[in-house]
XYZ file of N, CA and C in Angstrom:
789
model
N 0.854 -1.186 0.000
C 0.000 0.000 0.000
C 0.888 1.234 0.000
N 0.661 2.154 -0.935
C 1.477 3.340 -1.040
C 1.138 4.373 0.022
N 2.113 5.195 0.342
C 1.955 6.262 1.331
C 2.451 7.553 0.728
N 1.679 8.599 0.903
C 2.089 9.922 0.424
C 2.478 10.798 1.599
N 3.568 11.496 1.469
C 4.009 12.479 2.459
C 4.161 13.805 1.744
N 3.406 14.789 2.175
C 3.449 16.072 1.487
C 3.317 17.211 2.481
N 3.757 18.360 2.075
C 3.692 19.545 2.929
C 2.248 20.008 3.091
N 1.964 20.600 4.241
C 0.639 21.162 4.482
C 0.484 22.420 3.643
N -0.567 22.527 2.818
C -0.761 23.734 2.014
C -0.841 24.971 2.898
N -0.358 26.086 2.398
C -0.328 27.293 3.220
C -1.730 27.737 3.623
N -2.724 27.500 2.765
C -4.082 27.895 3.128
C -4.595 27.050 4.293
N -4.189 25.778 4.379
C -4.589 24.923 5.489
C -3.916 25.353 6.775
N -2.679 25.855 6.694
C -1.978 26.320 7.885
C -2.694 27.501 8.523
N -3.307 28.328 7.690
C -4.096 29.437 8.232
C -5.268 28.919 9.055
N -5.933 27.868 8.575
C -7.065 27.291 9.297
C -6.598 26.713 10.628
N -5.463 26.027 10.627
C -4.917 25.439 11.856
C -4.616 26.529 12.879
N -3.969 27.593 12.444
C -3.644 28.705 13.349
C -4.904 29.329 13.923
N -5.909 29.487 13.063
C -7.161 30.094 13.504
C -7.841 29.243 14.570
N -7.846 27.930 14.371
C -8.453 27.043 15.351
C -7.734 27.095 16.692
N -6.429 27.158 16.672
C -5.667 27.241 17.926
C -5.943 28.551 18.648
N -6.021 29.633 17.899
C -6.267 30.942 18.518
C -7.673 31.023 19.091
N -8.642 30.380 18.424
C -10.042 30.468 18.856
C -10.275 29.792 20.199
N -9.403 28.872 20.609
C -9.596 28.178 21.885
C -9.503 29.119 23.078
N -8.984 30.318 22.872
C -8.831 31.259 23.985
C -10.139 31.942 24.350
N -11.148 31.828 23.518
C -12.434 32.465 23.790
C -13.280 31.615 24.735
N -14.017 32.282 25.632
C -14.966 31.592 26.511
C -16.340 31.696 25.866
N -16.592 30.801 24.949
C -17.792 30.888 24.121
C -18.939 30.087 24.712
N -20.148 30.623 24.514
C -21.364 29.869 24.797
C -22.100 29.705 23.472
N -22.753 28.558 23.307
C -23.384 28.240 22.033
C -24.859 27.920 22.242
N -25.680 28.418 21.352
C -27.101 28.095 21.362
C -27.524 27.578 20.008
N -28.259 26.468 19.990
C -28.745 25.875 18.746
C -30.247 26.120 18.657
N -30.663 26.773 17.570
C -32.049 27.198 17.442
C -32.610 26.785 16.086
N -33.936 26.729 16.044
C -34.642 26.556 14.777
C -35.579 27.736 14.583
N -35.658 28.224 13.357
C -36.498 29.367 13.037
C -37.395 28.991 11.868
N -38.686 29.243 12.014
C -39.648 28.949 10.950
C -39.423 29.922 9.799
N -39.009 29.393 8.647
C -38.740 30.236 7.481
C -39.693 29.933 6.332
N -40.826 29.310 6.645
C -41.767 28.917 5.593
C -42.231 30.115 4.788
N -42.678 31.163 5.472
C -43.191 32.338 4.771
C -42.088 33.044 3.995
N -40.913 33.188 4.619
C -39.807 33.877 3.953
C -39.380 33.141 2.691
N -39.247 31.811 2.778
C -38.809 31.055 1.606
C -39.884 31.038 0.522
N -41.151 31.027 0.932
C -42.225 31.084 -0.061
C -42.180 32.411 -0.811
N -41.930 33.501 -0.084
C -41.847 34.811 -0.738
C -40.657 34.872 -1.676
N -39.554 34.296 -1.272
C -38.372 34.285 -2.132
C -38.635 33.487 -3.403
N -39.300 32.349 -3.256
C -39.587 31.528 -4.438
C -40.550 32.236 -5.384
N -41.545 32.918 -4.837
C -42.505 33.617 -5.681
C -41.836 34.710 -6.498
N -40.770 35.281 -5.937
C -40.062 36.348 -6.637
C -38.871 35.818 -7.432
N -38.738 34.481 -7.505
C -37.623 33.903 -8.240
C -36.282 34.219 -7.626
N -36.230 34.336 -6.302
C -35.016 34.790 -5.640
C -34.553 33.817 -4.569
N -34.712 32.511 -4.806
C -34.282 31.552 -3.823
C -32.815 31.672 -3.469
N -31.994 32.117 -4.432
C -30.562 32.263 -4.203
C -30.241 33.469 -3.332
N -31.233 34.252 -2.954
C -31.018 35.399 -2.079
C -31.057 35.004 -0.604
N -31.280 33.733 -0.306
C -31.572 33.366 1.070
C -30.424 33.719 2.023
N -29.190 33.443 1.635
C -28.058 33.781 2.495
C -28.002 35.280 2.758
N -28.176 36.073 1.707
C -28.168 37.530 1.870
C -29.317 37.979 2.768
N -30.466 37.338 2.641
C -31.611 37.669 3.483
C -31.303 37.420 4.953
N -30.713 36.267 5.273
C -30.392 35.957 6.664
C -29.356 36.950 7.197
N -28.354 37.276 6.392
C -27.350 38.253 6.814
C -28.008 39.599 7.100
N -28.937 39.998 6.237
C -29.672 41.247 6.443
C -30.371 41.240 7.799
N -31.012 40.115 8.146
C -31.721 40.008 9.414
C -30.755 40.028 10.599
N -29.634 39.333 10.477
C -28.625 39.346 11.538
C -28.138 40.775 11.782
N -27.802 41.472 10.713
C -27.291 42.836 10.851
C -28.331 43.757 11.477
N -29.597 43.604 11.078
C -30.662 44.442 11.625
C -30.844 44.180 13.119
N -30.776 42.908 13.535
C -30.929 42.574 14.954
C -29.753 43.113 15.768
N -28.546 43.017 15.230
C -27.373 43.547 15.934
C -27.457 45.065 16.056
N -27.913 45.728 15.010
C -27.998 47.186 15.013
C -28.934 47.688 16.110
N -29.925 46.893 16.480
C -30.848 47.295 17.535
C -30.206 47.210 18.912
N -29.193 46.367 19.072
C -28.443 46.279 20.330
C -26.984 45.979 20.015
N -26.207 47.015 19.662
C -24.816 46.797 19.234
C -23.908 46.237 20.320
N -24.377 46.154 21.575
C -23.510 45.610 22.622
C -23.164 44.148 22.374
N -23.962 43.444 21.551
C -23.649 42.044 21.271
C -22.469 41.911 20.310
N -21.995 43.031 19.762
C -20.799 42.999 18.926
C -19.691 43.860 19.543
N -19.725 44.006 20.861
C -18.701 44.786 21.559
C -17.395 44.000 21.661
N -16.298 44.736 21.798
C -14.981 44.143 22.012
C -14.290 44.907 23.134
N -13.359 44.244 23.807
C -12.609 44.899 24.877
C -11.203 45.203 24.398
N -10.765 46.431 24.654
C -9.425 46.827 24.233
C -8.410 46.422 25.297
N -7.102 46.648 25.065
C -6.081 46.214 26.026
C -6.228 46.836 27.412
N -6.959 47.948 27.544
C -7.170 48.591 28.838
C -8.451 48.112 29.511
N -9.120 47.108 28.912
C -10.317 46.556 29.512
C -11.584 47.332 29.224
N -11.505 48.346 28.379
C -12.692 49.135 28.037
C -13.479 48.442 26.926
N -14.789 48.591 26.970
C -15.619 48.027 25.910
C -15.711 49.006 24.750
N -15.477 48.493 23.551
C -15.615 49.278 22.334
C -16.840 48.740 21.594
N -17.841 49.596 21.427
C -19.092 49.200 20.785
C -19.219 49.975 19.475
N -19.207 49.266 18.373
C -19.314 49.896 17.051
C -20.785 50.111 16.697
N -21.062 51.254 16.097
C -22.424 51.531 15.647
C -22.752 50.765 14.366
N -21.793 50.691 13.449
C -22.021 50.000 12.190
C -21.770 48.506 12.356
N -22.542 47.716 11.628
C -22.423 46.256 11.681
C -21.687 45.792 10.436
N -20.493 45.265 10.620
C -19.681 44.742 9.520
C -19.659 43.223 9.632
N -20.233 42.553 8.648
C -20.376 41.098 8.694
C -19.208 40.435 7.978
N -18.474 39.593 8.700
C -17.413 38.791 8.100
C -17.990 37.472 7.608
N -17.954 37.261 6.297
C -18.567 36.077 5.678
C -17.508 35.253 4.962
N -17.294 33.985 5.340
C -16.367 33.133 4.587
C -16.909 32.843 3.191
N -16.072 33.027 2.199
C -16.423 32.743 0.815
C -15.374 31.784 0.267
N -15.813 30.640 -0.264
C -14.862 29.622 -0.716
C -14.370 29.917 -2.129
N -13.053 29.881 -2.270
C -12.415 30.042 -3.572
C -11.321 28.982 -3.681
N -10.729 28.868 -4.848
C -9.593 27.969 -5.056
C -8.327 28.802 -5.124
N -7.392 28.522 -4.222
C -6.128 29.237 -4.164
C -4.996 28.225 -4.306
N -4.169 28.392 -5.328
C -3.063 27.464 -5.593
C -3.564 26.019 -5.668
N -4.713 25.842 -6.297
C -5.262 24.504 -6.474
C -5.944 23.925 -5.260
N -6.059 24.707 -4.167
C -6.669 24.217 -2.946
C -7.903 25.056 -2.608
N -9.015 24.404 -2.200
C -10.177 25.186 -1.763
C -9.865 25.909 -0.457
N -10.264 27.149 -0.378
C -9.971 27.949 0.804
C -11.101 28.941 1.021
N -11.556 29.068 2.272
C -12.617 30.010 2.610
C -11.981 31.261 3.221
N -11.899 32.320 2.446
C -11.390 33.579 2.976
C -12.562 34.410 3.504
N -12.278 35.355 4.386
C -13.325 36.169 4.987
C -13.475 37.472 4.220
N -14.646 37.635 3.626
C -14.987 38.907 2.983
C -15.891 39.682 3.932
N -15.623 40.963 4.104
C -16.384 41.778 5.047
C -17.420 42.614 4.311
N -18.676 42.418 4.683
C -19.788 43.209 4.157
C -19.972 44.411 5.071
N -19.545 45.573 4.617
C -19.517 46.770 5.456
C -20.910 47.375 5.623
N -21.159 47.849 6.861
C -22.391 48.573 7.181
C -23.620 47.804 6.700
N -23.652 46.519 7.025
C -24.683 45.622 6.470
C -26.090 45.979 6.921
N -26.238 46.595 8.097
C -27.579 46.885 8.606
C -28.290 47.962 7.802
N -27.539 48.778 7.103
C -28.139 49.863 6.323
C -28.262 49.511 4.840
N -28.064 48.249 4.511
C -28.103 47.837 3.111
C -29.233 46.849 2.889
N -29.760 46.862 1.684
C -30.872 45.975 1.350
C -30.372 44.563 1.077
N -31.311 43.625 1.038
C -30.972 42.244 0.689
C -30.362 42.203 -0.707
N -30.924 42.967 -1.626
C -30.401 42.995 -2.992
C -28.945 43.452 -3.024
N -28.637 44.508 -2.284
C -27.274 45.039 -2.274
C -26.297 44.030 -1.688
N -26.703 43.361 -0.614
C -25.832 42.360 -0.005
C -25.617 41.190 -0.955
N -26.693 40.733 -1.586
C -26.555 39.621 -2.525
C -25.628 39.988 -3.683
N -25.812 41.179 -4.244
C -24.986 41.590 -5.387
C -23.504 41.564 -5.033
N -23.173 42.012 -3.824
C -21.759 42.021 -3.419
C -21.236 40.603 -3.214
N -22.016 39.761 -2.543
C -21.590 38.371 -2.331
C -21.382 37.663 -3.662
N -22.345 37.840 -4.579
C -22.259 37.195 -5.884
C -21.032 37.693 -6.657
N -20.776 38.988 -6.597
C -19.635 39.553 -7.320
C -18.309 39.009 -6.787
N -18.191 38.884 -5.465
C -16.945 38.402 -4.866
C -16.749 36.915 -5.141
N -17.841 36.140 -5.128
C -17.711 34.721 -5.458
C -17.313 34.531 -6.916
N -17.799 35.417 -7.778
C -17.455 35.341 -9.198
C -16.021 35.768 -9.450
N -15.593 36.841 -8.775
C -14.230 37.353 -8.928
C -13.682 37.691 -7.544
N -13.042 36.710 -6.863
C -12.571 36.921 -5.493
C -11.631 38.117 -5.338
N -10.939 38.508 -6.407
C -9.996 39.613 -6.290
C -10.683 40.956 -6.092
N -12.019 40.971 -6.188
C -12.748 42.182 -5.855
C -12.743 42.438 -4.344
N -12.453 41.397 -3.565
C -12.439 41.535 -2.114
C -11.079 42.020 -1.632
N -11.046 43.028 -0.752
C -9.767 43.469 -0.187
C -9.024 42.351 0.534
N -9.760 41.382 1.086
C -9.109 40.283 1.802
C -8.207 39.475 0.890
N -8.669 39.170 -0.316
C -7.862 38.390 -1.248
C -6.660 39.200 -1.720
N -6.841 40.489 -1.861
C -5.731 41.331 -2.319
C -4.622 41.438 -1.289
N -4.889 40.965 -0.058
C -3.859 40.987 0.986
C -3.072 39.677 1.048
N -3.245 38.810 0.062
C -2.573 37.507 0.069
C -1.059 37.601 0.252
N -0.351 38.570 -0.372
C 1.092 38.658 -0.143
C 1.457 38.848 1.330
N 0.604 39.570 2.078
C 0.869 39.757 3.506
C 0.682 38.438 4.252
N -0.226 37.605 3.780
C -0.447 36.313 4.421
C 0.787 35.439 4.296
N 1.392 35.439 3.136
C 2.619 34.648 2.952
C 3.722 35.134 3.891
N 3.832 36.436 4.094
C 4.826 36.973 5.027
C 4.499 36.555 6.455
N 3.220 36.563 6.798
C 2.780 36.147 8.137
C 3.169 34.696 8.410
N 3.053 33.831 7.390
C 3.341 32.409 7.578
C 4.823 32.129 7.774
N 5.673 33.107 7.520
C 7.096 32.935 7.787
C 7.429 33.041 9.269
N 6.485 33.575 10.063
C 6.697 33.716 11.501
C 6.600 32.356 12.186
N 7.236 32.187 13.343
C 7.082 30.935 14.097
C 5.617 30.700 14.465
N 5.237 29.434 14.604
C 3.857 29.090 14.864
C 3.282 29.753 16.101
N 4.042 29.769 17.226
C 3.500 30.334 18.456
C 3.275 31.835 18.334
N 4.089 32.494 17.488
C 3.898 33.930 17.268
C 2.636 34.169 16.449
N 2.430 33.349 15.421
C 1.229 33.495 14.595
C -0.035 33.316 15.425
N -0.064 32.271 16.257
C -1.247 32.005 17.075
C -1.470 33.127 18.082
N -0.383 33.641 18.664
C -0.512 34.745 19.619
C -1.083 35.989 18.946
N -0.640 36.263 17.726
C -1.159 37.426 17.002
C -2.645 37.273 16.713
N -3.059 36.098 16.234
C -4.475 35.874 15.956
C -5.298 35.912 17.234
N -4.742 35.354 18.314
C -5.465 35.321 19.581
C -5.677 36.696 20.186
N -4.771 37.610 19.884
C -4.884 38.967 20.448
C -5.712 39.898 19.583
N -6.154 39.418 18.420
C -6.864 40.289 17.485
C -8.115 40.877 18.109
N -8.863 40.058 18.893
C -10.113 40.558 19.464
C -9.871 41.602 20.546
N -8.611 41.737 21.002
C -8.273 42.792 21.965
C -7.873 44.080 21.259
N -7.874 44.049 19.964
C -7.583 45.236 19.151
C -8.810 45.495 18.282
N -9.861 46.071 18.879
C -11.161 46.132 18.195
C -11.131 46.729 16.797
N -10.358 47.776 16.591
C -10.364 48.416 15.283
C -9.662 47.549 14.232
N -8.633 46.807 14.643
C -7.986 45.883 13.722
C -8.909 44.699 13.435
N -9.589 44.215 14.470
C -10.566 43.139 14.284
C -11.600 43.541 13.250
N -12.134 44.744 13.409
C -13.153 45.212 12.474
C -12.600 45.333 11.056
N -11.395 45.850 10.929
C -10.813 46.057 9.605
C -10.544 44.740 8.894
N -10.064 43.741 9.612
C -9.647 42.488 8.993
C -10.772 41.463 8.873
N -11.661 41.408 9.880
C -12.638 40.314 9.918
C -14.058 40.767 10.181
N -14.295 42.073 10.330
C -15.632 42.546 10.631
C -15.940 42.467 12.110
N -17.134 42.896 12.482
C -17.544 42.905 13.886
C -18.379 41.694 14.257
N -18.994 41.044 13.269
C -19.830 39.855 13.482
C -19.452 38.813 12.435
N -19.389 37.564 12.842
C -19.086 36.494 11.896
C -20.331 35.695 11.539
N -20.545 35.481 10.240
C -21.655 34.639 9.772
C -21.079 33.615 8.800
N -21.295 32.350 9.096
C -20.881 31.270 8.202
C -22.121 30.598 7.648
N -22.273 30.615 6.338
C -23.433 30.013 5.688
C -23.030 28.654 5.138
N -23.414 27.584 5.844
C -23.038 26.234 5.433
C -23.554 25.941 4.033
N -24.733 26.472 3.693
C -25.321 26.216 2.389
C -24.493 26.734 1.237
N -23.566 27.672 1.504
C -22.712 28.189 0.443
C -21.665 27.175 0.037
N -21.406 26.182 0.900
C -20.353 25.213 0.637
C -20.892 23.859 0.209
N -22.183 23.633 0.391
C -22.751 22.350 -0.009
C -24.115 22.162 0.620
N -24.886 21.266 0.019
C -26.237 21.030 0.506
C -26.204 20.177 1.762
N -27.312 20.177 2.490
C -27.415 19.344 3.679
C -27.930 20.140 4.854
N -28.505 19.431 5.805
C -29.052 20.072 6.979
C -28.129 19.953 8.166
N -28.656 20.341 9.330
C -27.888 20.222 10.564
C -27.296 21.529 11.038
N -26.783 21.480 12.253
C -26.146 22.628 12.879
C -24.623 22.516 12.749
N -23.951 23.613 12.987
C -22.494 23.605 12.996
C -21.978 24.584 14.034
N -20.848 24.272 14.620
C -20.193 25.169 15.577
C -18.824 25.513 15.013
N -18.637 26.760 14.665
C -17.393 27.185 14.037
C -16.415 27.761 15.042
N -15.268 28.200 14.539
C -14.281 28.866 15.377
C -14.869 30.180 15.900
N -14.612 30.475 17.171
C -15.126 31.700 17.776
C -14.107 32.822 17.579
N -14.216 33.511 16.449
C -13.282 34.588 16.125
C -13.874 35.968 16.393
N -15.193 36.029 16.590
C -15.887 37.284 16.857
C -16.615 37.182 18.198
N -16.981 38.315 18.751
C -17.821 38.286 19.940
C -19.120 37.564 19.638
N -19.675 37.805 18.465
C -20.899 37.133 18.012
C -20.620 36.421 16.705
N -20.845 35.110 16.701
C -20.678 34.311 15.484
C -21.931 33.493 15.262
N -22.338 33.387 14.011
C -23.551 32.650 13.667
C -23.245 31.695 12.523
N -23.642 30.440 12.696
C -23.536 29.447 11.631
C -24.941 29.185 11.103
N -25.149 29.484 9.829
C -26.437 29.251 9.179
C -26.406 27.830 8.616
N -27.165 26.943 9.228
C -27.142 25.542 8.841
C -28.136 25.225 7.738
N -28.702 24.042 7.809
C -29.629 23.600 6.780
C -31.065 23.978 7.091
N -31.953 23.609 6.186
C -33.389 23.834 6.350
C -34.059 22.470 6.418
N -34.747 22.223 7.527
C -35.434 20.940 7.723
C -36.935 21.131 7.543
N -37.586 20.141 6.951
C -39.039 20.161 6.782
C -39.631 19.137 7.748
N -40.641 19.581 8.503
C -41.284 18.651 9.425
C -42.737 19.057 9.652
N -43.589 18.073 9.934
C -44.997 18.383 10.209
C -45.167 18.901 11.636
N -45.954 19.956 11.784
C -46.277 20.491 13.110
C -47.732 20.941 13.098
N -48.295 21.100 14.292
C -49.613 21.705 14.395
C -49.446 23.216 14.353
N -50.018 23.834 13.330
C -49.912 25.273 13.119
C -51.319 25.838 12.959
N -51.683 26.714 13.912
C -53.023 27.293 13.912
C -54.094 26.200 13.893
N -53.830 25.126 14.683
C -54.794 24.057 14.843
C -54.842 23.042 13.727
N -53.941 23.167 12.737
C -53.938 22.263 11.587
C -52.547 21.638 11.454
N -52.508 20.332 11.137
C -51.238 19.651 10.914
C -50.725 20.004 9.521
N -49.608 20.731 9.470
C -49.033 21.165 8.192
C -47.534 20.916 8.217
N -46.935 20.930 7.034
C -45.483 20.810 6.931
C -44.885 22.210 6.842
N -43.905 22.484 7.719
C -43.265 23.787 7.752
C -41.752 23.600 7.557
N -41.085 24.691 7.186
C -39.638 24.681 6.963
C -38.944 25.432 8.096
N -37.895 24.816 8.639
C -37.189 25.394 9.774
C -35.700 25.528 9.461
N -35.209 26.738 9.617
C -33.781 27.007 9.450
C -33.063 26.705 10.753
N -31.948 25.996 10.646
C -31.171 25.620 11.827
C -30.002 26.594 11.997
N -29.991 27.270 13.126
C -28.997 28.310 13.407
C -28.205 27.970 14.658
N -26.907 28.264 14.622
C -26.064 28.199 15.809
C -25.592 29.608 16.119
N -25.919 30.096 17.307
C -25.499 31.425 17.739
C -24.461 31.249 18.843
N -23.259 31.762 18.619
C -22.162 31.647 19.582
C -21.748 33.037 20.030
N -21.558 33.196 21.342
C -21.213 34.495 21.909
C -20.037 34.358 22.854
N -19.207 35.380 22.899
C -18.100 35.442 23.847
C -18.680 35.875 25.193
N -18.706 34.941 26.154
C -19.355 35.217 27.440
C -18.558 36.201 28.282
N -17.317 36.477 27.917
C -16.545 37.506 28.611
C -17.097 38.899 28.310
N -17.858 39.011 27.233
C -18.350 40.318 26.787
C -19.868 40.415 26.877
N -20.575 39.344 26.521
C -22.032 39.380 26.425
C -22.641 38.433 27.456
N -23.618 38.947 28.227
C -24.319 38.133 29.213
C -25.569 37.495 28.600
N -26.220 36.650 29.386
C -27.344 35.884 28.887
C -28.537 36.710 28.475
N -28.871 37.761 29.220
C -30.074 38.540 28.918
C -30.001 39.226 27.556
N -28.940 39.998 27.257
C -28.866 40.592 25.919
C -28.748 39.543 24.820
N -28.115 38.408 25.119
C -28.028 37.342 24.130
C -29.418 36.807 23.803
N -30.247 36.603 24.837
C -31.604 36.101 24.623
C -32.448 37.103 23.852
N -32.281 38.391 24.160
C -33.036 39.414 23.428
C -32.628 39.442 21.956
N -31.337 39.299 21.711
C -30.865 39.281 20.327
C -31.453 38.103 19.561
N -31.405 36.919 20.155
C -31.932 35.728 19.475
C -33.427 35.885 19.218
N -34.156 36.431 20.197
C -35.582 36.630 20.010
C -35.890 37.582 18.865
N -35.131 38.672 18.789
C -35.361 39.627 17.709
C -34.968 39.039 16.358
N -33.885 38.267 16.333
C -33.464 37.631 15.087
C -34.537 36.669 14.587
N -35.127 35.906 15.491
C -36.219 35.011 15.118
C -37.354 35.788 14.449
N -37.736 36.903 15.079
C -38.851 37.699 14.551
C -38.559 38.183 13.135
N -37.358 38.691 12.919
C -37.006 39.256 11.609
C -36.992 38.184 10.526
N -36.408 37.025 10.853
C -36.329 35.957 9.854
C -37.710 35.381 9.578
N -38.492 35.126 10.636
C -39.809 34.530 10.457
C -40.732 35.436 9.650
N -40.635 36.748 9.883
C -41.521 37.684 9.198
C -41.117 37.924 7.759
N -39.893 37.546 7.398
C -39.407 37.817 6.050
C -38.974 39.252 5.881
N -38.531 39.887 6.958
C -38.127 41.293 6.900
C -37.035 41.507 5.862
N -37.246 42.486 5.009
C -36.224 42.860 4.045
C -36.368 42.243 2.674
N -37.265 41.235 2.519
C -37.438 40.627 1.198
C -38.210 41.584 0.306
N -37.808 41.681 -0.945
C -38.513 42.520 -1.898
C -39.572 41.711 -2.640
N -40.879 42.084 -2.621
C -41.433 43.136 -1.789
C -41.541 42.687 -0.342
N -41.739 43.642 0.581
C -41.810 43.306 2.004
C -42.919 42.284 2.230
N -42.637 41.317 3.120
C -43.626 40.275 3.365
C -44.025 40.215 4.831
N -43.653 41.204 5.631
C -43.965 41.160 7.046
C -45.456 41.140 7.304
N -46.256 41.636 6.330
C -47.693 41.659 6.499
C -48.354 40.373 6.039
N -47.565 39.475 5.414
C -48.157 38.288 4.813
C -48.589 37.290 5.865
N -49.686 36.589 5.603
C -50.039 35.461 6.434
C -49.065 34.317 6.172
N -48.775 33.494 7.194
C -47.845 32.377 6.992
C -48.308 31.507 5.838
N -47.315 31.050 5.019
C -47.663 30.216 3.871
C -48.141 28.855 4.334
C-alpha cells in the first residue's frame, strides 16, 4: 500500500492557526430553529431563492444594530468598544493554488443595506474573489506564515483585543453560511473569532400543528455563539428573540412580506 508524504498547504496552515487561537475564547453556544416557511415562499414567488443567504445576513445585521452591545470588544485597557455600524465577516470559498480555501470577505455597514445590495456584493466576490480586499492581501499572508507558529497564534489570539484591527480584517460579526459550501441540513459550531458568530445551517421540513392544523413547515437551523466575557445571557436572549422575529416575518425581502399570512 502506497503512502504519500506532502507539505501542508499554506491555506490549510491558516485554518490550523485560527483554530488554535479560537480556543482562547470563553464561548457559549445556542442551537435554534427558526420557521422560514413564509420567507422562503416569498423568495420563491419572486424567483429569488438564491437570495436566502443575503436575506439571513440582512436580518442578523438588523438585529445587531438594535443592540450593538452584542458585537462589543474589549481593548487592552479593559474598556468596551461598541461599534455603531455592523460589519459582517462572511467566509467565501475560492480555489487558491489549487486548494479550496474560505477567505473572509467583510460586508460593510450591512444593517443599512438591502438584501439585494448584499446579494450583489456576495455574488460579485464569489465570481471574482480579487474584488475583495481580503484576497488582495494575500502577499501579507505569505509573510505572516514565515513567523514561528506560536507567534502566529498569539497574534491571531490577540486580534479581538484590538477592536479596530478586528473590524478592519474580519468585521464585527461572523456569519458562516453552510449552504454556500454544499447542501445538507444540521447545525455547525465554528471557530469563535468574533464576539458574536452565527452558523447558518440547513433547512429541515417537518410536520407540526400550526393554527390548529397539521401542516409541513420549513425550519432554518442556526447556531449562535457568543463570547461570554463580553455578552451576558439577557442581551443574548433578546438578540436571538429579535433575530427570530425578523427571519420569520421575512423582513427585508422585496417586496416586504412582514404583512403576509404564513404560507
